[in-house]
Coordinates of C-alpha atoms in Angstrom, one line a residue:
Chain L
X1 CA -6.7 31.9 -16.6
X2 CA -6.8 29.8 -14.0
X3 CA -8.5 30.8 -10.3
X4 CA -4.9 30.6 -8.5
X5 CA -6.6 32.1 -5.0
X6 CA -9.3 28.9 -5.7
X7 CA -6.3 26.3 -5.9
X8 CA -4.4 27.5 -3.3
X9 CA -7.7 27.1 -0.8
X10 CA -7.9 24.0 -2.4
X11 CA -4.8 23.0 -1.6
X12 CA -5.1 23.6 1.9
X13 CA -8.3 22.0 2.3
X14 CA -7.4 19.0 0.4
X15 CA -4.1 18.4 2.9
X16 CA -6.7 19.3 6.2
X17 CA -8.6 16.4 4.8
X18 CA -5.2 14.1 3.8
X19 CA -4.4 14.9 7.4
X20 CA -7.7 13.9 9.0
X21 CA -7.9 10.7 7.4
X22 CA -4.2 10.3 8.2
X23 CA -4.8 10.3 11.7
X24 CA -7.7 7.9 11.1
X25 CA -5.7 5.4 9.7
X26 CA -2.3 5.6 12.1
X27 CA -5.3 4.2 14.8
X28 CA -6.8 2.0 12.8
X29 CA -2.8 0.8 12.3
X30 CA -2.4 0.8 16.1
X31 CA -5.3 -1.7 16.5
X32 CA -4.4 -4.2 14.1
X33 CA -0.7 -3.7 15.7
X34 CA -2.8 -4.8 18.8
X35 CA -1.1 -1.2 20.7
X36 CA -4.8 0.4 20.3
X37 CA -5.4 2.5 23.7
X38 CA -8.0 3.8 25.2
X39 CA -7.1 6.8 24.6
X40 CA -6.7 6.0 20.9
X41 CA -10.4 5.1 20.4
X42 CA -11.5 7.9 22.1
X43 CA -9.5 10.1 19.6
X44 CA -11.2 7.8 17.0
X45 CA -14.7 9.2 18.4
X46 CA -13.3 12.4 18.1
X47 CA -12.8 12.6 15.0
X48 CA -16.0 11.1 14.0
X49 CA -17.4 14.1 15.5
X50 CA -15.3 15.9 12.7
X51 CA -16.2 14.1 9.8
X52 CA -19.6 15.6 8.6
X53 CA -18.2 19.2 8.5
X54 CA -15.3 18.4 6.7
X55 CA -17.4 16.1 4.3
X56 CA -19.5 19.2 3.8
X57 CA -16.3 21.4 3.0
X58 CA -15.1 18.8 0.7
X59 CA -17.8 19.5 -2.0
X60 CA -16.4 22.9 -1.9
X61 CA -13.5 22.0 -3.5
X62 CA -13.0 22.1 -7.5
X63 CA -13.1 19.2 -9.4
X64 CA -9.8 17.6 -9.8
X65 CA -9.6 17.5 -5.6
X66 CA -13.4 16.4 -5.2
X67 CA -13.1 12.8 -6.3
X68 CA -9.8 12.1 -4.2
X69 CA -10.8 13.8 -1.1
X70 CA -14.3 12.2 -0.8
X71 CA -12.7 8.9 -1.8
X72 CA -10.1 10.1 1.5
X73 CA -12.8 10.7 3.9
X74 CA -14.9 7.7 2.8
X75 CA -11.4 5.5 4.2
X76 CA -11.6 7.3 7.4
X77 CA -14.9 6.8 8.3
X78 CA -14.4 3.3 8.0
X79 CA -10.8 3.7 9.9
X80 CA -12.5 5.2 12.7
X81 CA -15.3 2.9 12.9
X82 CA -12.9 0.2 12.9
X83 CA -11.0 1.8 15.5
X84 CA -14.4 2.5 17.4
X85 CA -14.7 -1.4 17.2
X86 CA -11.7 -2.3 18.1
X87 CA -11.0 -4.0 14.5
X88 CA -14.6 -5.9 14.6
X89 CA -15.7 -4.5 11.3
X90 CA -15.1 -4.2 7.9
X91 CA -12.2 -1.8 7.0
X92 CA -10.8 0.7 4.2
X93 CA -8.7 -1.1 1.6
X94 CA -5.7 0.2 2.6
X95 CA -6.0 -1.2 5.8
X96 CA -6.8 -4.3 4.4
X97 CA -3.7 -3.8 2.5
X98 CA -1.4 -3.0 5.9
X99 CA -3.0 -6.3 7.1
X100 CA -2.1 -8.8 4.4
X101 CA 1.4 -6.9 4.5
X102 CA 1.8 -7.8 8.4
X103 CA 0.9 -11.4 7.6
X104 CA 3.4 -11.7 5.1
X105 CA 6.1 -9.9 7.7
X106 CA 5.1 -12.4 10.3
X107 CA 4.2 -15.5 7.7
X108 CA 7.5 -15.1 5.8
Chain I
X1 CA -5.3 15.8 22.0
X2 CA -4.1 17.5 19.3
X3 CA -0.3 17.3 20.4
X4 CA -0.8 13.6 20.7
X5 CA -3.2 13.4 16.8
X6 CA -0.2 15.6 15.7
X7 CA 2.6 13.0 16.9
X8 CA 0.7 10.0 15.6
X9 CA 0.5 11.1 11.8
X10 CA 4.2 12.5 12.0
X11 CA 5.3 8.7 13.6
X12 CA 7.0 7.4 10.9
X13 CA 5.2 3.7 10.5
X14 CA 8.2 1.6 11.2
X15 CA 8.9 3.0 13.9
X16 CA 5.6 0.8 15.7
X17 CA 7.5 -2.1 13.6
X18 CA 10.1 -1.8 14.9
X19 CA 9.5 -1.9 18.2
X20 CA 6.5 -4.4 18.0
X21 CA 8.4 -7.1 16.4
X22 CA 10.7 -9.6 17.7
X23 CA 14.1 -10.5 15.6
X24 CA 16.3 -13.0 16.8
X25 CA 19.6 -11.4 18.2
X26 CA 21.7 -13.3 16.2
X27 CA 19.7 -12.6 13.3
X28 CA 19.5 -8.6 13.7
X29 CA 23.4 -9.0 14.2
X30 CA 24.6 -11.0 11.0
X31 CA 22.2 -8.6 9.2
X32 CA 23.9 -5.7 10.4
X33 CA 26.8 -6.9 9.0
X34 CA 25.4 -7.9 5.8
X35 CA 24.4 -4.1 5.7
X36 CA 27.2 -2.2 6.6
X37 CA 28.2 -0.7 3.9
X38 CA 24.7 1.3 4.0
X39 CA 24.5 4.8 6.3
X40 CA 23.6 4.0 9.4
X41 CA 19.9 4.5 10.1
X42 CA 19.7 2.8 7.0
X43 CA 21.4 -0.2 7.9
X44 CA 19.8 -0.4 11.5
X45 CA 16.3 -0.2 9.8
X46 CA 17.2 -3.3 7.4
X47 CA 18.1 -5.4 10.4
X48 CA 14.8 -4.5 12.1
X49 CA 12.5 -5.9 9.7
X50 CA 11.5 -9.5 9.5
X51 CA 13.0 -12.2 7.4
X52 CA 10.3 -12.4 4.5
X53 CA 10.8 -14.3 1.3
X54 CA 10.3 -10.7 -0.8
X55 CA 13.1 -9.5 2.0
X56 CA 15.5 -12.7 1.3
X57 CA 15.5 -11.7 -2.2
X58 CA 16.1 -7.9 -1.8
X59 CA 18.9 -9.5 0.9
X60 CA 20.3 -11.2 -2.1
X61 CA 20.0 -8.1 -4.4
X62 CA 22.1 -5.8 -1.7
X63 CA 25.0 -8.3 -0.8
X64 CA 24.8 -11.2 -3.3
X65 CA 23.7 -14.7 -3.6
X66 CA 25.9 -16.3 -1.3
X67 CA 26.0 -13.6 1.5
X68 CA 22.6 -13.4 1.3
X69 CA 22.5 -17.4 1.8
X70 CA 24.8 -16.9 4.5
X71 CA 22.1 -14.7 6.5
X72 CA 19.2 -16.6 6.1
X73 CA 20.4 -19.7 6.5
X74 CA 21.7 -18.2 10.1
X75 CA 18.3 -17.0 10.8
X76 CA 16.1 -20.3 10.3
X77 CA 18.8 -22.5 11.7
X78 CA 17.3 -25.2 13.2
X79 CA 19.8 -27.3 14.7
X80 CA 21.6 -27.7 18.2
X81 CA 23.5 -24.3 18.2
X82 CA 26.9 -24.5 18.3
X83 CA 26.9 -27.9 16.0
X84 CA 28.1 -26.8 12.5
X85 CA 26.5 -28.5 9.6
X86 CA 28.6 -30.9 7.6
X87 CA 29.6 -29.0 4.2
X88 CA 27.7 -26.1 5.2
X89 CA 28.6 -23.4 2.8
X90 CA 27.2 -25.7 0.0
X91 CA 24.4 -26.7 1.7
X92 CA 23.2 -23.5 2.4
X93 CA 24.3 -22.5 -1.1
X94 CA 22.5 -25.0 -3.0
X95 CA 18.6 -24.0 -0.3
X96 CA 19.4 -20.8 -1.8
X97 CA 19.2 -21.9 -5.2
X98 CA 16.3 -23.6 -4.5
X99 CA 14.4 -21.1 -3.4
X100 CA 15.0 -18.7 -6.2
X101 CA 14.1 -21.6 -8.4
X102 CA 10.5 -21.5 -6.1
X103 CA 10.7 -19.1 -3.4
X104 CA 7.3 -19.1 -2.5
X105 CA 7.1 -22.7 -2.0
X106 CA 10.4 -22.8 -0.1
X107 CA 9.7 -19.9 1.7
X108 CA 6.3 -18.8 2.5
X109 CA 4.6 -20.0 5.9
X110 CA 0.9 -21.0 6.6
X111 CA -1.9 -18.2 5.8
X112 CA -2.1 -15.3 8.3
X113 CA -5.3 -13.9 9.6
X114 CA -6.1 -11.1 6.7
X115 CA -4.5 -13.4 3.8
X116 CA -6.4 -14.1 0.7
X117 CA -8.1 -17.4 0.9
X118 CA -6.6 -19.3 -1.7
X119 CA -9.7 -21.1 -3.3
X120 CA -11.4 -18.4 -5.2
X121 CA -13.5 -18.3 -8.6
X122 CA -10.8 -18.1 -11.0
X123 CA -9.7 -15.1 -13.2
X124 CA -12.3 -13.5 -15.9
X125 CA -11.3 -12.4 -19.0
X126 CA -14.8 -10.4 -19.8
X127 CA -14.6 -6.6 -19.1
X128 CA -18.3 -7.0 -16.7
X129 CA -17.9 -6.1 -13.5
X130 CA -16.9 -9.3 -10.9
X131 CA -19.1 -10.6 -8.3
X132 CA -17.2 -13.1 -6.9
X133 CA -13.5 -12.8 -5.6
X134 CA -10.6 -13.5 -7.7
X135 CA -7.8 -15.4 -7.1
X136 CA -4.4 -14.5 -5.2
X137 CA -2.1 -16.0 -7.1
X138 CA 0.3 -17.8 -4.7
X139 CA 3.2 -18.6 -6.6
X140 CA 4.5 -16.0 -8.5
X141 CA 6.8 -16.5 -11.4
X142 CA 10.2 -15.1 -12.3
X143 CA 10.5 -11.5 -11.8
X144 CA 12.5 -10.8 -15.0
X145 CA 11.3 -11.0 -18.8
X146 CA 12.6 -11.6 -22.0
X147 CA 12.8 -8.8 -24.7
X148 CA 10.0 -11.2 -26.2
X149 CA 8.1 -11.7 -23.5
X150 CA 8.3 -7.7 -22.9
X151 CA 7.2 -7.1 -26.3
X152 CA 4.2 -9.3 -26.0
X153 CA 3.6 -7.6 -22.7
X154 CA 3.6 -4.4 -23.8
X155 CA 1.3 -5.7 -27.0
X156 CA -1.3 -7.2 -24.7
X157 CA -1.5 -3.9 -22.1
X158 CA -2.0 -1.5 -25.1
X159 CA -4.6 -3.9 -26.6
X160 CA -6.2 -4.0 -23.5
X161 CA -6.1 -0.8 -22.6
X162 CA -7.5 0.5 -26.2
X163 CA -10.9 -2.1 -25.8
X164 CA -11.2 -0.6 -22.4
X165 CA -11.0 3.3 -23.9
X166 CA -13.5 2.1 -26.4
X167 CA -15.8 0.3 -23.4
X168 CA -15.6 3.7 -21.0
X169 CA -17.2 5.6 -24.3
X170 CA -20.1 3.4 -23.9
X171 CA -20.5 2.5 -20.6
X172 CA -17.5 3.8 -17.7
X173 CA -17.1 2.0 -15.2
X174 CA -14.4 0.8 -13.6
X175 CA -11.3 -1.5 -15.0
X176 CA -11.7 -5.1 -14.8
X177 CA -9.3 -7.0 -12.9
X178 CA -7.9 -8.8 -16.2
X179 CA -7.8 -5.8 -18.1
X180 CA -5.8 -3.9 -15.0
X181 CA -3.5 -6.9 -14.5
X182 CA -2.6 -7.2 -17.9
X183 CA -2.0 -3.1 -18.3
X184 CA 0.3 -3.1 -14.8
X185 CA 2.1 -6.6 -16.5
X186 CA 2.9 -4.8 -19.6
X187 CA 4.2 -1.5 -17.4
X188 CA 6.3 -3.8 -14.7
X189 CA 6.7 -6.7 -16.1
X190 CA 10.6 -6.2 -16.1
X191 CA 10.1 -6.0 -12.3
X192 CA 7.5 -8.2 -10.9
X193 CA 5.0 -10.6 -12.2
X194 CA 1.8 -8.6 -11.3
X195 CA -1.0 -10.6 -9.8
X196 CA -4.4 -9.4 -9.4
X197 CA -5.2 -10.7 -5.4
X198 CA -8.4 -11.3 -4.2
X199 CA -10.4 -8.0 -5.5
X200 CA -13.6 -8.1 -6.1
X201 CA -15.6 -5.5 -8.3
X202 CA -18.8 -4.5 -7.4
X203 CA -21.5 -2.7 -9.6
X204 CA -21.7 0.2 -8.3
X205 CA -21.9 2.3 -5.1
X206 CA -25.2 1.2 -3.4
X207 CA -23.6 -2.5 -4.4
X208 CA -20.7 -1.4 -2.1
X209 CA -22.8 -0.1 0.6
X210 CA -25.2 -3.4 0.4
X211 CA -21.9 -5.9 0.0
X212 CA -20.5 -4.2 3.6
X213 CA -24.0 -4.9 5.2
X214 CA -24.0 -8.3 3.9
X215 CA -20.8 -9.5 5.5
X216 CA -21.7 -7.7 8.6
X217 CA -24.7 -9.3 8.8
X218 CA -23.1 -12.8 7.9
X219 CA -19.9 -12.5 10.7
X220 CA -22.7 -11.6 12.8
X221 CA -21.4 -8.0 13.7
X222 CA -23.0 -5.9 16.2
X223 CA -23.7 -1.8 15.8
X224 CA -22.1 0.0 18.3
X225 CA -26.0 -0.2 20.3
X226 CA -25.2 -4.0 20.7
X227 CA -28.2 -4.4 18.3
X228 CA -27.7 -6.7 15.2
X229 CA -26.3 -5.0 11.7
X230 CA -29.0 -4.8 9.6
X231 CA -29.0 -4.3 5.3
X232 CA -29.1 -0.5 4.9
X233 CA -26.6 0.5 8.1
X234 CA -23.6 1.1 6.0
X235 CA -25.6 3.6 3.8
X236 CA -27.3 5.3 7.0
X237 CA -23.5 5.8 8.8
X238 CA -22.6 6.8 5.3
X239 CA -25.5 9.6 5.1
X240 CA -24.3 11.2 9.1
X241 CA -20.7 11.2 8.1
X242 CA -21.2 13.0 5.0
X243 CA -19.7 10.2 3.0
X244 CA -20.0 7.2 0.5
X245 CA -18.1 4.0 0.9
X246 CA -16.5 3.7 -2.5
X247 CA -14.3 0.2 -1.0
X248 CA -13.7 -1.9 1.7
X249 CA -11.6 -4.5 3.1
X250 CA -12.9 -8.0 5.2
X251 CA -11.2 -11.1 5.9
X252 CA -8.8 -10.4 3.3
X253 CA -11.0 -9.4 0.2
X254 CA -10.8 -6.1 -1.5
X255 CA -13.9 -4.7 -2.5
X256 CA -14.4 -2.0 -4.9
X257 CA -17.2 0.2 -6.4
X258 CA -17.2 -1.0 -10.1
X259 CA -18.8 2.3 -10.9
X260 CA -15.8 4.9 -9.3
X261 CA -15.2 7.8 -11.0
X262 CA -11.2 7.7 -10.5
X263 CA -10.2 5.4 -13.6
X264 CA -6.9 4.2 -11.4
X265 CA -8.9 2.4 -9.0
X266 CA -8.7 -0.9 -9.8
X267 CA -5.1 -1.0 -11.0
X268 CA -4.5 1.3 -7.7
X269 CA -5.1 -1.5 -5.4
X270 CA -3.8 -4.5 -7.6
X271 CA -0.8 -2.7 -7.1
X272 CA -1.0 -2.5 -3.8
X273 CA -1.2 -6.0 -4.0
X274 CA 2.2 -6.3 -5.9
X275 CA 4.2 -3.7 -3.8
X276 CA 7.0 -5.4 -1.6
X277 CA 6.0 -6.1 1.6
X278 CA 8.5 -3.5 3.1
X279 CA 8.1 -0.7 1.2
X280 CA 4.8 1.1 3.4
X281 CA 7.1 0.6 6.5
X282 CA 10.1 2.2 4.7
X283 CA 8.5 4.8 2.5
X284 CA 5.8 5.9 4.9
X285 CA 2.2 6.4 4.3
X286 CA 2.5 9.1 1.8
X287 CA 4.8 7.8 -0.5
X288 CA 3.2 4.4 -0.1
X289 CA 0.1 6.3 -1.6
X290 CA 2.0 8.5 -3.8
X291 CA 3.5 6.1 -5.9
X292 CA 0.9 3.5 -6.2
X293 CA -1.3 5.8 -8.0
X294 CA 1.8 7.5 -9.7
X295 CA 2.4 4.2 -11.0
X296 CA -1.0 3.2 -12.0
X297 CA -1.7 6.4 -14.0
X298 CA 1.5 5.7 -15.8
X299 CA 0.9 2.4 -16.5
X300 CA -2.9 3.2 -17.8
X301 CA -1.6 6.1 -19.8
X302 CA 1.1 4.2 -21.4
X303 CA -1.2 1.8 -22.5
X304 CA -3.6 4.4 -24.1
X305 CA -5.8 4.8 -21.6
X306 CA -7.4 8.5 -21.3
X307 CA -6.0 9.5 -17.4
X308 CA -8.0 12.9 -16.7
X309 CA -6.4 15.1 -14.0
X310 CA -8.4 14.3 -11.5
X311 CA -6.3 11.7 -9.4
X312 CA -6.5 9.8 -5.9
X313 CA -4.2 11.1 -3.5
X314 CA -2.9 14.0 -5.6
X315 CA -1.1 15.2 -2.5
X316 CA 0.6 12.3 -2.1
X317 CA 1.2 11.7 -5.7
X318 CA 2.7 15.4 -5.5
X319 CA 5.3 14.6 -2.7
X320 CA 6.2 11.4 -4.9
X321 CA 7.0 13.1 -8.2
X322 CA 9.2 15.7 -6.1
X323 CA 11.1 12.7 -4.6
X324 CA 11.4 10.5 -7.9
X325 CA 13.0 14.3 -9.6
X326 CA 15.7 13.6 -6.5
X327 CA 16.3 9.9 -7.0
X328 CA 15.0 8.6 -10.3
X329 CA 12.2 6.5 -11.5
X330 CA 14.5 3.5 -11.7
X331 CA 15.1 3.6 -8.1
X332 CA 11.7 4.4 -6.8
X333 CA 10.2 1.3 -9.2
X334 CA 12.9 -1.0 -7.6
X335 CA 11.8 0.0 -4.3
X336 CA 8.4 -0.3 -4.9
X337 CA 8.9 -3.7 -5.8
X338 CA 11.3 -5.2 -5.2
X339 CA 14.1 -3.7 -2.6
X340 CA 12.3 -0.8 -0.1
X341 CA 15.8 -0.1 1.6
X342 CA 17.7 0.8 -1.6
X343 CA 15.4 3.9 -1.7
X344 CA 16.6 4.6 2.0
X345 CA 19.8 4.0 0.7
X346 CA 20.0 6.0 -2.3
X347 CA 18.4 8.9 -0.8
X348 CA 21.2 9.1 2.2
X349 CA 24.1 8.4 -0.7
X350 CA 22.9 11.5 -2.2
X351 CA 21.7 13.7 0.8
X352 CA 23.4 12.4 4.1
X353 CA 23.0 10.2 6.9
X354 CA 19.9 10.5 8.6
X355 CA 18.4 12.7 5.5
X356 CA 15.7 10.0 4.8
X357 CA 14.1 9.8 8.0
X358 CA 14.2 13.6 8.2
X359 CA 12.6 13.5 5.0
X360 CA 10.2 10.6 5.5
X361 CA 8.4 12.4 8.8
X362 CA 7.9 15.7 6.3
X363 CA 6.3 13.7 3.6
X364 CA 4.5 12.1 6.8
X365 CA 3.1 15.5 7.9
X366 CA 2.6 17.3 4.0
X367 CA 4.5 20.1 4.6
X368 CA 5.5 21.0 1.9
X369 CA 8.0 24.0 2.0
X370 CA 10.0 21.9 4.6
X371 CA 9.7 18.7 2.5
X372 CA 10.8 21.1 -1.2
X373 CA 13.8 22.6 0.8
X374 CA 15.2 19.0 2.2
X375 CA 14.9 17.9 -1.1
X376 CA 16.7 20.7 -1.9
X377 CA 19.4 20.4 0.6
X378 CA 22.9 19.5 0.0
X379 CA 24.3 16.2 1.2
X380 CA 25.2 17.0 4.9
X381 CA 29.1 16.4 5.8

């Protein structure tokens, strides 16, 4: 019988964390868009401050959300250093993805 | 701050397209037209985006060959305006035909910053993890197959992906680009001609951490200090964040930990590298996500590749299966890769004007009960 009071915490955790690195990369978008603020890396050091707690409450999680959610956090720690470096440094793959995409928008 | 964090994620992401991109009037006009027939929002979104090849050819899909010639031969007119070309429907006509014979050639423009370099070592056919980068394919074939050429297709991907089950017994890892390709070919074949792009597989994790140093340290990147990057930084901002860097991205090159525990990986971001170029600023982040891995377990499992339930993005993958229940696997395939806005497009046939958006900013957020009863909704009069 499966733990159904276990999945449900999972659930919410895992979408906390989906939504964390969300955020991370929507301003790592913004500074390859070349809209990056202030403001926006500022947010980006915020939420660096956020990351080793929610990296600890990851390994809470059961199995089939583990592998996913520290693979999730993982992107936004680069998304945010990015950010942090104003798009100076190496970045997750899916921004590396939203960046070949752009150059076809604007190539094509 | 949080108003603002809570704002960004909901922002649907072509939204910033739209309004950071330049169309030519005339351009966003005649494509307005070429669109009407679609709901509104729907039809507004089309004519923000920017002429692309991929987009000329999903033009061509929504209003014909020769309408879709029509439009783009408006939008890279080149001569004196005002001076009609002699014979101009058949000259237009017979570029078009032209292009479809080689679109990329006819179409594509100069590399962009963040493009694959185009000389790379060339494809492996040996299941060993890649140290070098593979090459992005340029010119991609004809999207369609024969019932022969699917057969063989198909053939190849399960033969592939049976030698790979039999590898991961011995030693798991993860998929080797010409194993993935060749598994995604066999799946989508029918669709698009799948091409690996420049990925390169690393060993394993520490490879990854020590591959990120060694470009940093190469482009001459400075730590946040203003000191030099040195080998071992990635690992030590890896240790205070709690984290390990299972991939990155740099000038273009996909790297990946050859050693990941999610067996999609691989086929995940050659996919990625296949999806049309409009369909992250239609779908949104989440269902970008949520059906390239939906896709690439598919694929793998058709193929007879053991998929455990543990999945990338299973949230995302979630809000995808709800959506495909709504408008079908055929349609959310097509948009993947080949026409974005027919998604937009069936989704507001079935559900309303306006319903996609709506739904596209809950997906956007992951709420869920919201998302289920829009879904859920019937179409709005």
């Amino acid at each position: 019988m499966p733990d159904r009071t276990k999945s449900r915490g999972d659930t919410g955790l895992s979408r906390e964390i989906q939504r964390f690195s969300m955020q991370a990369l929507e301003l790592a978008k913004a500074v390859v868009d070349g809209s990056a603020t202030e403001a926006d890396r500022q947010e980006a050091r915020e939420l660096a401050e956020q990351l080793p707690l929610l990296a600890a409450k990851s390994r809470e999680l059961s199995e089939a959300y583990r592998a996913g959610a520290a693979k999730t956090l993982a992107d936004a720690r680069l998304d945010l250093a990015f950010v942090a470096a104003d798009g100076k440094l190496p970045s997750s793959t899916r921004i590396g993805w939203y960046i070949k995409e752009k150059g076809e928008g604007q190539g094509g | 701050m949080e108003s603002s964090r809570t704002t960004r994620a909901a922002e649907p992401a072509d939204e910033k397209r739209r309004s950071g991109r330049s169309v030519a009037p005339e351009a966003a006009a005649s494509l307005e037209g070429a669109l009407a027939a679609a709901p509104a929002p729907v039809a507004r979104r089309g004519a923000a985006q920017p002429l692309t090849q991929r987009r000329a050819i999903a033009l061509q899909g929504a209003v014909g060959n020769r309408a879709a010639a029509r439009e783009i031969g408006r939008m890279v007119q080149r001569h004196a305006e005002g001076a009609e070309l002699p014979d101009k429907g058949e000259q237009v006509a017979e570029l078009q035909e032209k292009e479809q014979a080689n679109p990329e050639a006819e179409l594509q423009g100069p590399p962009q910053e963040g493009e694959a370099p185009e000389a790379e070592a060339q494809e492996p056919e040996q299941e060993a993890p890649q140290t070098e980068p593979q090459p992005a394919q340029q010119a991609a074939p004809e999207a369609t197959r024969t019932k022969t050429e699917e057969k063989a297709q198909v053939g190849e991907a399960k033969t592939s992906g049976k030698a790979f089950q039999k590898q991961q017994k011995l030693t798991p890892g993860a998929m080797s680009l010409a194993t993935a390709q060749k598994i995604l070919q066999g799946a989508f074949g029918g669709l698009t001609d799948i091409v690996p792009g420049t990925i390169v597989i690393l060993a394993d994790q520490p490879a990854c951490s020590a591959k990120y140093d060694e470009v940093c340290i190469a482009d001459g990147i400075t730590r946040p200090d203003g000191s030099a990057w040195q080998a071992g930084d990635c690992a030590k901002d890896d240790a205070a964040a709690g984290v390990q860097t299972e991939g990155f991205a740099w000038k273009g090159v996909v790297y990946v930990n050859g050693q990941t525990t999610l067996v999609t990986a691989t086929a995940h971001e050659i996919l990625h590298n296949n999806a049309h170029g409009g369909f992250r600023g239609l779908a949104g982040e989440t269902f970008n996500e949520g059906t390239t891995e939906l896709l690439a377990r598919r694929a793998l499992k058709a193929a007879g590749v053991k998929v455990p339930s543990v999945t990338a993005y299973p949230d995302q993958v979630k809000f995808t299966e709800q959506l495909e229940k709504v408008v079908g696997e055929k349609a959310l395939k097509e948009a993947y890769f080949t026409n974005p806005w027919a998604l937009a497009v069936k989704f507001e046939e079935l559900k309303g004007t306006g319903a996609w958006d709506a739904l596209k900013l809950l997906a956007e957020a992951l709420d869920e009960a919201k998302f289920k009863k829009a879904l859920a909704a019937k179409k709005a009069k």
